[in-house]
C-alpha positions as a printed Julia matrix, in Angstrom:
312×3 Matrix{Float64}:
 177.02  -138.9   -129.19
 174.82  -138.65  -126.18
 173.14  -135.24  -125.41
 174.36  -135.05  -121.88
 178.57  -135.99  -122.83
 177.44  -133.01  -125.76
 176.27  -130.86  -122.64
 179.17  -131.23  -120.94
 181.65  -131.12  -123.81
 180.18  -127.95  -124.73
 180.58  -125.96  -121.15
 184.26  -127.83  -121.02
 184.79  -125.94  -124.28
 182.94  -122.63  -123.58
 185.25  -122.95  -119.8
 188.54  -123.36  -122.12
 187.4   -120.24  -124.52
 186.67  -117.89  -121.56
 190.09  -119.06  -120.09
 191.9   -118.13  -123.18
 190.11  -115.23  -123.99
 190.57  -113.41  -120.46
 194.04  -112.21  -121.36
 192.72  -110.56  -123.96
 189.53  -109.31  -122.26
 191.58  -108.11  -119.59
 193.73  -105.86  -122.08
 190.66  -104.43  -123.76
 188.97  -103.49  -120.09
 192.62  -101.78  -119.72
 192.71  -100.08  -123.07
 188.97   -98.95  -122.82
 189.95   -98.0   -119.49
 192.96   -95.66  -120.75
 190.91   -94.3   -123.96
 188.01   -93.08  -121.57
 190.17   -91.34  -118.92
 192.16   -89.77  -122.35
 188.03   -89.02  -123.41
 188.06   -87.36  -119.74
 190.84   -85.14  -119.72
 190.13   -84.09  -123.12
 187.1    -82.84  -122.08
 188.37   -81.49  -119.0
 190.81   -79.59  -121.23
 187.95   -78.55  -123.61
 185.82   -77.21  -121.1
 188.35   -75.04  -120.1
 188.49   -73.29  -123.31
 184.8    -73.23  -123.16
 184.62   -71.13  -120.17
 186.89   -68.95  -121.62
 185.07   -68.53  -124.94
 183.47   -65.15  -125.7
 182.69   -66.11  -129.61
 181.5    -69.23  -130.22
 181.18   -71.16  -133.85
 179.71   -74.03  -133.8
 180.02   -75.71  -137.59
 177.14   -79.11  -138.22
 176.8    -81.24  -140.81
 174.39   -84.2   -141.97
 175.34   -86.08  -138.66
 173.78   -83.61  -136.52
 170.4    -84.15  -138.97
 171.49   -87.77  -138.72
 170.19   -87.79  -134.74
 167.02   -86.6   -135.67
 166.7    -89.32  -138.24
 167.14   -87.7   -141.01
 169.11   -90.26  -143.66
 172.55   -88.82  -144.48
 172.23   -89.95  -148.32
 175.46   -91.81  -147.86
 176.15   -95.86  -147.22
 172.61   -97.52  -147.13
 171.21   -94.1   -148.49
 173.33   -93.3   -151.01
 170.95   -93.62  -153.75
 166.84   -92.56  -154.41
 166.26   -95.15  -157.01
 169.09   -95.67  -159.38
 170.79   -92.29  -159.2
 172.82   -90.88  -156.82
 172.37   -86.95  -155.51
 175.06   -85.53  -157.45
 173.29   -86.8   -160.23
 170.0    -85.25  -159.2
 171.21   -82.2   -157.23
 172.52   -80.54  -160.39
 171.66   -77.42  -162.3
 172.03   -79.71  -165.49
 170.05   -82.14  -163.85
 167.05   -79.72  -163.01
 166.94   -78.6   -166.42
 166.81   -81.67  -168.17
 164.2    -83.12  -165.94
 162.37   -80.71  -163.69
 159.7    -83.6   -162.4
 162.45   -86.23  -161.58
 164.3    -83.7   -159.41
 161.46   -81.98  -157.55
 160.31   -85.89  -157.1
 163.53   -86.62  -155.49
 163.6    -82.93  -153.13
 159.44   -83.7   -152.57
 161.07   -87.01  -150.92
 163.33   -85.4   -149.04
 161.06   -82.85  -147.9
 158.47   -85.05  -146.65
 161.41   -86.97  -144.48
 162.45   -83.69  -142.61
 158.76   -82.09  -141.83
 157.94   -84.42  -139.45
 161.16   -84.66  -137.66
 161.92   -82.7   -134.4
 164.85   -81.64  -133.27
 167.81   -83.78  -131.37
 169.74   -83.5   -127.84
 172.43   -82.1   -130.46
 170.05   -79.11  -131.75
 168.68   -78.19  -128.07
 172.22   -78.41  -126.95
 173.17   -76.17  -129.07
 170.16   -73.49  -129.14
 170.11   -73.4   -125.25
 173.9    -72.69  -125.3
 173.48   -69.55  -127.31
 170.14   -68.44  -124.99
 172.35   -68.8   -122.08
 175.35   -67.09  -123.34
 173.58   -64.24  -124.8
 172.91   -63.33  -120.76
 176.32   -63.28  -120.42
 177.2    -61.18  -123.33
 178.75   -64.26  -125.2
 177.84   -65.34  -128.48
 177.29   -68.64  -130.47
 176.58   -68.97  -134.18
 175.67   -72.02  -135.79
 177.11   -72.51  -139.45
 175.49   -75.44  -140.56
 175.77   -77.03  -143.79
 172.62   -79.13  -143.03
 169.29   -78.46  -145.24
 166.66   -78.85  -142.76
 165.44   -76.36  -140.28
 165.92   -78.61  -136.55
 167.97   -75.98  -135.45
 165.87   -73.09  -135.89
 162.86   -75.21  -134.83
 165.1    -76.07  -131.64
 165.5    -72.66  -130.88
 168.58   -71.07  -132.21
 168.45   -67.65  -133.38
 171.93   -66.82  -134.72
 172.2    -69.76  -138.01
 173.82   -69.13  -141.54
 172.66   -72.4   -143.49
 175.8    -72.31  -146.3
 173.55   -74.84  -148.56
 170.36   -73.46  -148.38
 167.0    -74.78  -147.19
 165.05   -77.49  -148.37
 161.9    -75.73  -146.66
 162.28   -72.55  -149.21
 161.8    -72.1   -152.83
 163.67   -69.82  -155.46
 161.37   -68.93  -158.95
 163.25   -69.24  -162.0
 162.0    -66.51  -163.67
 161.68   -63.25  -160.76
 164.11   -65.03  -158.26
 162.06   -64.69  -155.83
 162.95   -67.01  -152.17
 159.82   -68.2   -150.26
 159.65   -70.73  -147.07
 157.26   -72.97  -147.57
 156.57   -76.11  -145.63
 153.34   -77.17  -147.78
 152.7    -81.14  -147.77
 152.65   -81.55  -150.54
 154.62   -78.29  -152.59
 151.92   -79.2   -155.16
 148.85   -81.42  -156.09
 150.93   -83.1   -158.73
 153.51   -84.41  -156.39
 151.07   -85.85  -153.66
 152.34   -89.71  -153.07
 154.83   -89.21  -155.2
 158.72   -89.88  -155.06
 159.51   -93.08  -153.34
 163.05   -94.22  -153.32
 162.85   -98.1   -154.66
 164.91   -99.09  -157.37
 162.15  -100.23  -159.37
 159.74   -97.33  -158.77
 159.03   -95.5   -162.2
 159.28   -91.5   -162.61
 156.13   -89.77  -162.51
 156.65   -87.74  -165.31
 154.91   -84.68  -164.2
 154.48   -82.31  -166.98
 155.99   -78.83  -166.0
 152.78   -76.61  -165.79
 152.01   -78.83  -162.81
 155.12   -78.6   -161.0
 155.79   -76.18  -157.7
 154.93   -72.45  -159.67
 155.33   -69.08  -158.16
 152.51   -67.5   -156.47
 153.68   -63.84  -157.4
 151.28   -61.21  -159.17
 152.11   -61.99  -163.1
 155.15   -64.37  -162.83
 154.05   -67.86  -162.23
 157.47   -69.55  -163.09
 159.01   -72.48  -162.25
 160.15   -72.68  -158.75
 163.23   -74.81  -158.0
 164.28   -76.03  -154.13
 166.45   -73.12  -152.95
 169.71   -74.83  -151.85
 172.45   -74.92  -153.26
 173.09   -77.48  -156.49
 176.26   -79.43  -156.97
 178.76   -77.22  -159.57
 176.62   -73.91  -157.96
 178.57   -70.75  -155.55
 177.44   -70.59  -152.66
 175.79   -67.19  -151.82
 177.93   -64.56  -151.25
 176.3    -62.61  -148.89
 176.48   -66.07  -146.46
 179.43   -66.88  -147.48
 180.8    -63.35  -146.29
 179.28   -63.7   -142.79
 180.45   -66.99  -142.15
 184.38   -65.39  -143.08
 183.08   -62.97  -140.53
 182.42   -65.26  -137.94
 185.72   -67.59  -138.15
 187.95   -64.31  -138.15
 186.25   -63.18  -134.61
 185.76   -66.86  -133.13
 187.53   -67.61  -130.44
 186.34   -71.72  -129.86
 185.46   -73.51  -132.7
 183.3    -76.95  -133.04
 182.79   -79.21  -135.8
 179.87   -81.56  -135.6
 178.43   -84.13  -137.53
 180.71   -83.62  -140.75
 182.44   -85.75  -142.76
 184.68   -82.67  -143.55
 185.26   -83.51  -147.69
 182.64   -81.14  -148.96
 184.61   -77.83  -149.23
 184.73   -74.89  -148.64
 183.05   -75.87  -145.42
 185.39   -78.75  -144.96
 188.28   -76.07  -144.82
 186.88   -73.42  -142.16
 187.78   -75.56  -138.94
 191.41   -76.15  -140.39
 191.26   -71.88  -140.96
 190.38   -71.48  -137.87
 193.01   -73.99  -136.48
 195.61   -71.89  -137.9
 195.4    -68.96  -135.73
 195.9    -70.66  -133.17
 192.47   -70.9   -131.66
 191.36   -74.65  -129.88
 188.94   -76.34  -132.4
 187.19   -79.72  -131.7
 185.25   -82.3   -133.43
 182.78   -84.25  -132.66
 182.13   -87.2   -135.0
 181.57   -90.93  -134.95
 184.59   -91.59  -136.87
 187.83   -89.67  -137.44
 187.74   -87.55  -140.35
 190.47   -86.1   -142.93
 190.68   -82.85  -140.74
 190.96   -84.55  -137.83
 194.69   -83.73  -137.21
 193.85   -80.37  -137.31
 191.96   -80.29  -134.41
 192.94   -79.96  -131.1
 190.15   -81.89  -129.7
 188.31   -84.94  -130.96
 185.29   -87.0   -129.35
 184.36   -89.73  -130.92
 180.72   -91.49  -130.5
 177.5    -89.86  -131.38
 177.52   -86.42  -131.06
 173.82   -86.24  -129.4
 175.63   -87.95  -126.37
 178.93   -85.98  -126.49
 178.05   -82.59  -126.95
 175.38   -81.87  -124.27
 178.05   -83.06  -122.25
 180.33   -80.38  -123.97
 178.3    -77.38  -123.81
 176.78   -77.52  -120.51
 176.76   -74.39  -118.12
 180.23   -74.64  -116.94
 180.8    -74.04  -112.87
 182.09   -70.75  -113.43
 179.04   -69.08  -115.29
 177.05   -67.06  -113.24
 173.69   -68.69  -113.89
């Protein structure tokens, strides 16, 4: 076969493709069309209830983190060597290997310290600021583990898993923030992810200890471990919020790790508009009144934007 009757062959058969493929292009332009004026007047619609809106809850999950990078531990992530985080993130766990478990939070910590926050964290922190001039509130429940949305500015956030940035001692209970790199000497280059890597093996004397007078016990990450309650005192604040809210959003969340995946559904039943932003649908999803799909660092600034009635 000659290269040119190949040259020609091949555009013949690319023209005859494109020919029978427009049909079909033509109805995907149409439907793309149709979902993005449906994505228009939902939003539309939405920002109508946001202008209305005196008490705002605004509920974010690992896909908010997600936009600053952080991994969401699920999919390529799911695992930090051969074990996945329920079998790490454990009270059971901790106690049966203290060094393997502050290896795997040491990880994690390092991944969020040097992180800054998203569109999806300013969006949110300069919606509050702007609202609290107009004697409007926002409160961020977030079930995230990091601290972009304090570091992006918002004052009014009850974090329902804890914080990877604080510590709780074992022995006086005492919480601390700390955002040392490294917690400890002992855990300096320590905790890669690979399958293959080998546990350090830290001996417990040299893990994180607590710094107050006479205790020096073992400090654990202060979040909250699979099988734990969630504190109470949160936990009571957050019922707080979603009896008073009046606009609900839920961003970034899978929505199967209860109770959180059950307070936009909660709040859905009295009535009150409640949208989600997600890549994907979601179990709760016909709950909602409102869902925008795609990532939430482009739909959301979009969503919470000073609306043309605000006195600015």
């Amino acid at each position: 076969t000659s290269p040119v009757w190949f040259s020609r062959q091949t555009k013949r058969n690319s023209c005859q493709s494109r020919c029978s493929l427009a049909p079909h292009v033509s109805s995907f332009k149409k439907l793309l069309s149709f979902t993005l004026l449906l994505l228009d007047a939902n939003m539309s619609e939405f920002r109508k209830a946001f202008a209305k809106a005196k008490n705002i809850a605004i509920i974010t999950g690992a896909g908010v983190s997600a936009e600053s990078g952080v991994p969401t531990f699920r999919g390529e992530h799911e695992k930090w060597r051969k074990w996945h985080s329920q079998d790490l993130a454990s009270p059971e766990a901790f106690s049966r290997n203290p060094s393997r478990v502050w290896e795997f939070y040491h990880y994690r910590r390092e991944l969020v310290l040097d992180k800054k926050p998203s569109a999806v964290h300013l969006a949110i922190a300069e919606c509050e600021a702007r609202l609290k001039k107009q004697g409007r509130s926002v409160v961020v429940i977030t079930q995230c583990q990091d601290d972009l949305h304090r570091q992006a500015g918002s004052k009014h956030v009850l974090k329902i898993h804890g914080s990877l940035l604080e510590t709780r001692c074992m022995s006086c209970g005492q919480v601390t923030v700390n955002k040392q790199s490294p917690i400890c000497a002992a855990l300096k280059s320590k905790g890669a992810p690979g399958a293959n890597v080998p546990d350090a093996e830290i001996p417990v004397d040299k893990l994180p200890r607590c710094e107050e007078r006479d205790c020096h016990g073992l400090l654990r990450p202060n979040v909250v471990f699979f099988g734990e309650t969630l504190d109470s005192h949160i936990l009571t604040n957050v019922e707080k919020e979603m009896e008073i809210c009046d606009l609900c959003l839920v961003v970034g969340t899978s929505s199967i790790v209860y109770p959180a995946a059950m307070f936009g559904p909660r709040v859905a039943a009295r009535g009150v508009p409640v949208a989600e932003f997600n890549m994907n649908t979601t179990p709760k999803t016909e709950y909602f009144m409102y869902h925008f799909q795609g990532p939430c660092g482009t739909t959301l600034p979009l969503a919470l934007a000073p609306h043309e009635s605000e006195e600015l």
